Tab-separated table of C-alpha atoms in Angstrom:
chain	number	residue	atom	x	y	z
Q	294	UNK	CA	-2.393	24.593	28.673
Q	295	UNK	CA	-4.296	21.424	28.297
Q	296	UNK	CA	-8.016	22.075	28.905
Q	297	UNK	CA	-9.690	19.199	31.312
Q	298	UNK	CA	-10.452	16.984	29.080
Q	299	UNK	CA	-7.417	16.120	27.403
Q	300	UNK	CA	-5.576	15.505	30.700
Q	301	UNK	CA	-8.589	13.081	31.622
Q	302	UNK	CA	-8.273	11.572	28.311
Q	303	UNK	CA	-4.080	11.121	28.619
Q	304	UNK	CA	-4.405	10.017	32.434
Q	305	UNK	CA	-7.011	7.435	31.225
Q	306	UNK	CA	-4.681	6.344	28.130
Q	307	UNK	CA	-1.857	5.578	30.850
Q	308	UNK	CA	-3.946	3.654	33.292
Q	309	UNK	CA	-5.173	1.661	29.964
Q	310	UNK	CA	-1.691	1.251	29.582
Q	311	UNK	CA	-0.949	-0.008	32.686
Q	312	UNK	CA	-3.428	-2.579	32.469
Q	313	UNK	CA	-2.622	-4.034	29.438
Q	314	UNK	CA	0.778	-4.597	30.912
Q	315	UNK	CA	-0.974	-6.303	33.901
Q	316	UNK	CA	-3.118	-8.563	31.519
Q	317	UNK	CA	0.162	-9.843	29.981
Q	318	UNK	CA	1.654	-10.200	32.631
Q	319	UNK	CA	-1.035	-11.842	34.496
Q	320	UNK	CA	-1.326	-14.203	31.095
Q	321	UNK	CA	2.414	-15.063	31.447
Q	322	UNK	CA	1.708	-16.688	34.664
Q	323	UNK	CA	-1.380	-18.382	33.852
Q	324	UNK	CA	0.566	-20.349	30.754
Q	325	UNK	CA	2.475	-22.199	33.279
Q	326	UNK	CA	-0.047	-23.884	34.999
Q	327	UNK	CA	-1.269	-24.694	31.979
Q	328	UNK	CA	1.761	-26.288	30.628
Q	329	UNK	CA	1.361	-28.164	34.097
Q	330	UNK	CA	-1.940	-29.368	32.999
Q	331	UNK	CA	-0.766	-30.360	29.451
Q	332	UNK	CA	1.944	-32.806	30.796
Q	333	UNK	CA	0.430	-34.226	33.670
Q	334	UNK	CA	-2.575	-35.460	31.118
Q	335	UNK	CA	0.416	-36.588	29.309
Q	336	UNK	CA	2.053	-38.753	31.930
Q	337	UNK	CA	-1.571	-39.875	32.774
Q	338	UNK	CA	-1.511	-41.271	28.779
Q	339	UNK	CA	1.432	-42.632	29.524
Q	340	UNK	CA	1.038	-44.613	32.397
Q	341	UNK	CA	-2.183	-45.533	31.398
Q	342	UNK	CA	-4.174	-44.567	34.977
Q	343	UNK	CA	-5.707	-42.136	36.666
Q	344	UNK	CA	-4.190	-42.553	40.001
Q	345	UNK	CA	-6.202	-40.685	43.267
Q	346	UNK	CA	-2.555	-38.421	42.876
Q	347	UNK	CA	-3.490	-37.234	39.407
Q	348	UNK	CA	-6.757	-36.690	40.533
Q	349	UNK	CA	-6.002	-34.038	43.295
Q	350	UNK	CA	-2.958	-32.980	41.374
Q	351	UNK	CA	-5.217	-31.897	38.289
Q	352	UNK	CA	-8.029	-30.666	40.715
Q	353	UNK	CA	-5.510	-28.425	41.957
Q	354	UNK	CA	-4.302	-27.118	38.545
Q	355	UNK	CA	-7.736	-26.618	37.516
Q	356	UNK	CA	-8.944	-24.585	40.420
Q	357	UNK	CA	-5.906	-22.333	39.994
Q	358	UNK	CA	-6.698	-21.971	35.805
Q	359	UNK	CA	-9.861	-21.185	36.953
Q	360	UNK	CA	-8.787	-18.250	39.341
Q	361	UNK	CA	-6.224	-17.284	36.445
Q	362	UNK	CA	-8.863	-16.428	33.810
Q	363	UNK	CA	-11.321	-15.024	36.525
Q	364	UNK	CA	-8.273	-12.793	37.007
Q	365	UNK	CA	-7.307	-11.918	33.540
Q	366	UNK	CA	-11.114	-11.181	32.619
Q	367	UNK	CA	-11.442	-8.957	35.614
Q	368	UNK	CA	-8.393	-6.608	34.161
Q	369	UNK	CA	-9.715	-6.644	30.559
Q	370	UNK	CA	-13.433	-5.818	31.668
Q	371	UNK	CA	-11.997	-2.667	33.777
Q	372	UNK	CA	-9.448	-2.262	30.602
Q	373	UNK	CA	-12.993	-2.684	28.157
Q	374	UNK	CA	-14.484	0.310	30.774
Q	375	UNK	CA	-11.382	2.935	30.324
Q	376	UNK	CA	-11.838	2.715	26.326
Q	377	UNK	CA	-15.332	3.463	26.770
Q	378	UNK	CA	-14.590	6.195	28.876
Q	379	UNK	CA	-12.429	7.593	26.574
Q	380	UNK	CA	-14.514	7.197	23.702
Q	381	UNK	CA	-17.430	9.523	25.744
Q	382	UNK	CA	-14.989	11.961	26.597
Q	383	UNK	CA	-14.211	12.251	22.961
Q	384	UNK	CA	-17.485	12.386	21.448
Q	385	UNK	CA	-18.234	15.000	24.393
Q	386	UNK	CA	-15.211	17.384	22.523
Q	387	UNK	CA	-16.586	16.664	19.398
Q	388	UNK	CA	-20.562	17.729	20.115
Q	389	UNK	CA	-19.049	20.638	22.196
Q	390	UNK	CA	-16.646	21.949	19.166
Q	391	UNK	CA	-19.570	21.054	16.648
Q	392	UNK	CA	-21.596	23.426	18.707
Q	393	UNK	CA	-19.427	25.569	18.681
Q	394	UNK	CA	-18.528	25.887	15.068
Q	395	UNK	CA	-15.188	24.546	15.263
Q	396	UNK	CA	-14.020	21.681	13.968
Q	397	UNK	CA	-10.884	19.771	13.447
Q	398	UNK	CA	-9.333	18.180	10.500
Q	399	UNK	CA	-10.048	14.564	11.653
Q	400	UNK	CA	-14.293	15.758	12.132
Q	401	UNK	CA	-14.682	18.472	9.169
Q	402	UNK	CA	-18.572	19.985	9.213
Q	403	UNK	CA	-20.206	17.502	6.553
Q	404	UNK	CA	-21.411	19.939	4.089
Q	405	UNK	CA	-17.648	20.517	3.419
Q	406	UNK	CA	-17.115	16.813	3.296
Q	407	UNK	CA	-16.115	14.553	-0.009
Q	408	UNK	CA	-18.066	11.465	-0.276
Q	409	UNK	CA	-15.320	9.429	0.129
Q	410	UNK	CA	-14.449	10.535	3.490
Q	411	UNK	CA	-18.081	10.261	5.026
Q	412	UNK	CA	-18.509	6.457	3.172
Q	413	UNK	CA	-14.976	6.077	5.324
Q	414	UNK	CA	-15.932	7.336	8.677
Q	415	UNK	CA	-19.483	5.675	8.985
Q	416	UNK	CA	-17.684	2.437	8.415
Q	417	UNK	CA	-14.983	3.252	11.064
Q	418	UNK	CA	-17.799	3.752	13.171
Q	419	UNK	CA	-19.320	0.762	12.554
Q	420	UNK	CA	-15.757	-0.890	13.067
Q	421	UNK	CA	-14.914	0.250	16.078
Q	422	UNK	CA	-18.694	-0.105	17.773
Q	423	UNK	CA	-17.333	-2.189	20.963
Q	424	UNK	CA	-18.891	-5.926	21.691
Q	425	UNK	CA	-20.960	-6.801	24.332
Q	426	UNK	CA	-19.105	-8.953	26.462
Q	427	UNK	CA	-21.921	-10.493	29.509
Q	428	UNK	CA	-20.695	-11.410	32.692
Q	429	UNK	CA	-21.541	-15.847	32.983
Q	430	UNK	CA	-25.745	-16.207	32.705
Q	431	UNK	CA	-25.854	-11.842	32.410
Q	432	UNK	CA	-28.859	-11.193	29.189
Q	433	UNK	CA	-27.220	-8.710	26.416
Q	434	UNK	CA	-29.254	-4.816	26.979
Q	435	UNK	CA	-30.843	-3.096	25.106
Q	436	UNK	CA	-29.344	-1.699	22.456
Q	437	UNK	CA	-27.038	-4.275	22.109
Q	438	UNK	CA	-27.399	-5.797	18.157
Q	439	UNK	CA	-30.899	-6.534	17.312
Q	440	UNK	CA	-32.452	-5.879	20.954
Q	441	UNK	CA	-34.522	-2.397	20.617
Q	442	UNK	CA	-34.163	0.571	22.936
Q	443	UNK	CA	-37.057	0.192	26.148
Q	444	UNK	CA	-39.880	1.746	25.472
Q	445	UNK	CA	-39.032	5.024	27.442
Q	446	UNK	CA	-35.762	5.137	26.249
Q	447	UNK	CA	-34.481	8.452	25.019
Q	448	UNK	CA	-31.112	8.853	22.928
Q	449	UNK	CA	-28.685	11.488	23.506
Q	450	UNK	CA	-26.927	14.361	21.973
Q	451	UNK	CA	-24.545	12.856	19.244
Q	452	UNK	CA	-26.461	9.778	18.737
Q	453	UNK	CA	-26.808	8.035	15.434
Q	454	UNK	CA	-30.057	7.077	14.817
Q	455	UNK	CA	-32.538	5.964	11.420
Q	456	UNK	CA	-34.882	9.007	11.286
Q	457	UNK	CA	-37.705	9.107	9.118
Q	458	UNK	CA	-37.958	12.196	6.897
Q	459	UNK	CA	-39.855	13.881	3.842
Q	460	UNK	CA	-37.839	14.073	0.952
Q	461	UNK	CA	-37.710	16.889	-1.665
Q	462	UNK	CA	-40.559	14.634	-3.607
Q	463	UNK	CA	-42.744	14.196	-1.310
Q	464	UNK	CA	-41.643	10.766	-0.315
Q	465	UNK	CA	-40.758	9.483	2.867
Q	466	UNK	CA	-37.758	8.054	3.296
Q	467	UNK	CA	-34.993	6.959	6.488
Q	468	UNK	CA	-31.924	8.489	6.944
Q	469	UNK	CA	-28.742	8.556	8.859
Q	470	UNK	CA	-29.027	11.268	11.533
Q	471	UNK	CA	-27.224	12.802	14.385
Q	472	UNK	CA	-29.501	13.615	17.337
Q	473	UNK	CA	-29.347	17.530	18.380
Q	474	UNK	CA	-31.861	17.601	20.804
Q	475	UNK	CA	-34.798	16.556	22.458
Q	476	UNK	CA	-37.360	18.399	23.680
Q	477	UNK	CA	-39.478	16.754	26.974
Q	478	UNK	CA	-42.388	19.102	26.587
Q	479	UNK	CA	-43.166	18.118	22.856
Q	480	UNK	CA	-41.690	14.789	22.902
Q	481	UNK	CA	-40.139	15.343	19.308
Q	482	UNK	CA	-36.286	15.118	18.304
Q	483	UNK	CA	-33.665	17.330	16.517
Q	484	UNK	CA	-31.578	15.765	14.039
Q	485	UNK	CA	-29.494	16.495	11.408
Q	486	UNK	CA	-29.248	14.510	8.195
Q	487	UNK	CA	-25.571	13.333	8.565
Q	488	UNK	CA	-25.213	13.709	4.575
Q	489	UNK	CA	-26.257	17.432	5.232
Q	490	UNK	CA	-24.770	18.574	8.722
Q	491	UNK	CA	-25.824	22.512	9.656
Q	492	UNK	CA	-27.713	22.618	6.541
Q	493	UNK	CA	-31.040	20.048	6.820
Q	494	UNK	CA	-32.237	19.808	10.363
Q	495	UNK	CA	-35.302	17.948	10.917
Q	496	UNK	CA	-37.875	17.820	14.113
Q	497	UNK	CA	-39.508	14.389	14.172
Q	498	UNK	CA	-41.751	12.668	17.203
Q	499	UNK	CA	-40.224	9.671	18.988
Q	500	UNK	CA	-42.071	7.101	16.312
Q	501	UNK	CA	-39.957	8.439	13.499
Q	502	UNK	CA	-36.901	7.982	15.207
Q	503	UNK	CA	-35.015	4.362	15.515
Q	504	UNK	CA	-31.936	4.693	18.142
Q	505	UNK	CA	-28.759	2.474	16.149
Q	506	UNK	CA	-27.103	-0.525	17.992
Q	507	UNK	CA	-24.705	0.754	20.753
Q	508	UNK	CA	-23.001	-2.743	21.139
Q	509	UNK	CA	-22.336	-4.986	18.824
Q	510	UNK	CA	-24.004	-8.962	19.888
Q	511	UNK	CA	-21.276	-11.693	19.567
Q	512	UNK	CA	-23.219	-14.592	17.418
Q	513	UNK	CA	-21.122	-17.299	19.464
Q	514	UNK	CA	-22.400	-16.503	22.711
Q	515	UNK	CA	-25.493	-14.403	22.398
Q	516	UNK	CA	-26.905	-15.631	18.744
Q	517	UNK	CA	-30.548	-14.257	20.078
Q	518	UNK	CA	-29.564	-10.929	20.232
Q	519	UNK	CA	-29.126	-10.865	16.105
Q	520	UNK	CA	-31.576	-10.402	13.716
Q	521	UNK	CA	-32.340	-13.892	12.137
Q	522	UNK	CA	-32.512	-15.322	8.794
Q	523	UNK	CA	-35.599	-14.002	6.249
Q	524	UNK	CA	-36.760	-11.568	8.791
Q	525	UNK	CA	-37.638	-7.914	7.476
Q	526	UNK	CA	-34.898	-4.906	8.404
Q	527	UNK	CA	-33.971	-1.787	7.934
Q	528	UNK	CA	-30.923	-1.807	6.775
Q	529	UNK	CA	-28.410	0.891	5.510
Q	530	UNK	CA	-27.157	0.763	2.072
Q	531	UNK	CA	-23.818	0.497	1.271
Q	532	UNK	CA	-22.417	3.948	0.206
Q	533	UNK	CA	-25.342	5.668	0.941
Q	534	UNK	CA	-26.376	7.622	4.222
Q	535	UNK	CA	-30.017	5.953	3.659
Q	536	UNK	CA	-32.176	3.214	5.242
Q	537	UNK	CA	-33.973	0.842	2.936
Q	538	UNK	CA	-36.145	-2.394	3.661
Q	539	UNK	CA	-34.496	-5.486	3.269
Q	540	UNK	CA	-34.440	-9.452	4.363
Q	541	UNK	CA	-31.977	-11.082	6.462
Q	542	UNK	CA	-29.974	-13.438	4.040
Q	543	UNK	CA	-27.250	-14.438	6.343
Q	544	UNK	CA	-26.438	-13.610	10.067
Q	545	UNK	CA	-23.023	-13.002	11.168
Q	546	UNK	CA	-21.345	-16.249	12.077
Q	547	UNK	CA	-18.603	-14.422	14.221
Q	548	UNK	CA	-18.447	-10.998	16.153
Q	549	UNK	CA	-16.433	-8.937	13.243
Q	550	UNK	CA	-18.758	-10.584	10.696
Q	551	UNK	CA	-21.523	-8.381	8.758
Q	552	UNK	CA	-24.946	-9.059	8.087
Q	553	UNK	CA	-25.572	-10.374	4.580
Q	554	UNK	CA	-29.375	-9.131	3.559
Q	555	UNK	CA	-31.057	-8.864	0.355
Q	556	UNK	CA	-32.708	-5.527	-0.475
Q	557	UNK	CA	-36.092	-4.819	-1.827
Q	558	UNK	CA	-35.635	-3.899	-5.299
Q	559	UNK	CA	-38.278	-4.108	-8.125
Q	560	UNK	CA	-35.770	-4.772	-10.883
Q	561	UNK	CA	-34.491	-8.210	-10.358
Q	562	UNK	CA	-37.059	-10.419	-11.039
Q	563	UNK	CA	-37.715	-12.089	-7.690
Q	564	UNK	CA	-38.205	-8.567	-6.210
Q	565	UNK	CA	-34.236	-8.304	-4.197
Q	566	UNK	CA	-30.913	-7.409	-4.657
Q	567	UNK	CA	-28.441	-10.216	-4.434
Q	568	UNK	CA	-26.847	-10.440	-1.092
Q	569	UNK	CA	-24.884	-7.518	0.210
Q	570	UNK	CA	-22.900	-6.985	3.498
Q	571	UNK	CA	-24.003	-5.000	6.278
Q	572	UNK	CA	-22.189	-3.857	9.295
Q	573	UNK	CA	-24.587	-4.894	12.928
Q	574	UNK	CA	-24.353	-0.879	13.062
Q	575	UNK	CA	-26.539	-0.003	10.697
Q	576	UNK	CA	-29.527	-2.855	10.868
Q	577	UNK	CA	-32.324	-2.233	12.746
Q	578	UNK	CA	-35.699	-3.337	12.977
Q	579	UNK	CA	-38.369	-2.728	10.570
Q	580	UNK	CA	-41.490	-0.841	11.605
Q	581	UNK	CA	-43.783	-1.485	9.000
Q	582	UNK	CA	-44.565	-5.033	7.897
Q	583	UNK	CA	-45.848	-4.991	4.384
Q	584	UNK	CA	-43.626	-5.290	1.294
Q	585	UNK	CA	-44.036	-2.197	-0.963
């Protein structure tokens, strides 16, 4: 017997389904009023006028195009809301098997993990981190690429988040973590090191805690939601689980574009790293200013 939430999760698949279909559909139609539009700008080229005819004729075309793509957008926003639901039903089975010490060959406990297959599923995570797609004139949240969390914001069990931790020498340093838990009374997290799951669990106060991006900003329409060029980042490096300071080099020019930033690093002459990509997932801002 299928336990509740896989029958949520396969009812959910087939209304997705279902609206796909109707966004095709729906997009079908809509491609004949724009062939409409297409020739009658053609016959207006050809005849050289713009007659009070063409005039209302292309009014009318418009108007519908308009109500077409109103109506196409509606079905892939509520499409855009049944992928996130499944996604939160998911990550609910995996924090409630992790708890419970069972895992499943697609999730294995990390301390069992190769490298390889961690490196693999941080970047599917930062693939598959959904874009935020504003209503006309709607401001991007928080959250949302380089706009932090509100001040009172809290994240949740199963987050990602930078943490920042002692290391075995004594040096600070930020990490990749998974939040556990946090407590109200204290105000200070649980998190494990996501290099080290079930073996290194830290408890740090709210200041040593960055939540990561849950959206992903599209540069096209909401270029102030990125970081921008030269300014100072965490960011994570690639194939490691750790955050270091770096400069913006390059912001992404399109929505599955990466960050290019140039890493602090004391043996190249002018102080950086040349440019390296990294995903919107793992850049977030920096809390201290000065270089080190």
């Amino acid at each position: 017997m299928a336990i509740p939430s896989d029958t949520k999760i396969a009812e959910l698949l087939t209304e997705l389904h279902q609206l796909i279909k109707q966004t095709q559909e729906e997009r079908s139609r809509s491609e004949h009023n724009l062939l409409n539009i297409q020739k009658t700008h053609e016959r207006m080229q050809t005849e050289n006028k713009t007659s009070p005819y063409y005039r209302t004729k292309l009014r009318g075309l418009y108007t519908t195009a308009k109500a077409d793509a109103e109506a196409e957008c509606s079905i892939l926003r509520h499409a855009l809301d049944k992928i996130a639901e499944i996604k939160s039903l998911l990550e609910e089975r995996r924090i409630a098997a992790k708890m419970a010490g069972v895992y499943s060959d697609s999730d294995p406990p990390r301390k069992t993990m190769r490298r390889g297959v961690l490196m693999t599923l941080l970047q599917q995570s930062a693939m598959t981190l959904p874009l935020w797609i504003g209503k006309p004139g709607e401001s991007p949240p928080p959250l949302c690429g380089a706009i932090p969390a509100s001040s009172d914001y809290v994240a949740k069990q199963g987050d990602k988040v930078a943490a920042r931790v002692k290391a075995v020498d004594g040096d600070e340093q930020w990490i990749l973590a998974e939040v556990v838990s946090y407590n109200h009374s204290t105000n200070k997290y649980e998190v494990d090191d996501i290099d080290e799951e079930g073996k290194e669990r830290h408890t740090l106060s709210r200041r040593r805690i960055i939540p990561l991006p849950q959206w992903k900003a599209n540069p096209e329409t909401d270029p102030e939601a990125l970081f921008s060029k030269d300014q100072l980042v965490l960011a994570l490096y690639p194939q490691t689980t750790c955050f270091y300071r770096a400069l913006i080099h390059t912001p992404p020019h399109r929505p599955q574009d990466d960050y290019s930033v140039l890493f602090e690093d004391t043996s190249y002459a002018d102080g950086y790293s040349p440019p390296l990509n990294v995903a919107q997932r793992y850049v977030v801002a920096c809390k201290e200013n000065k270089k080190k």
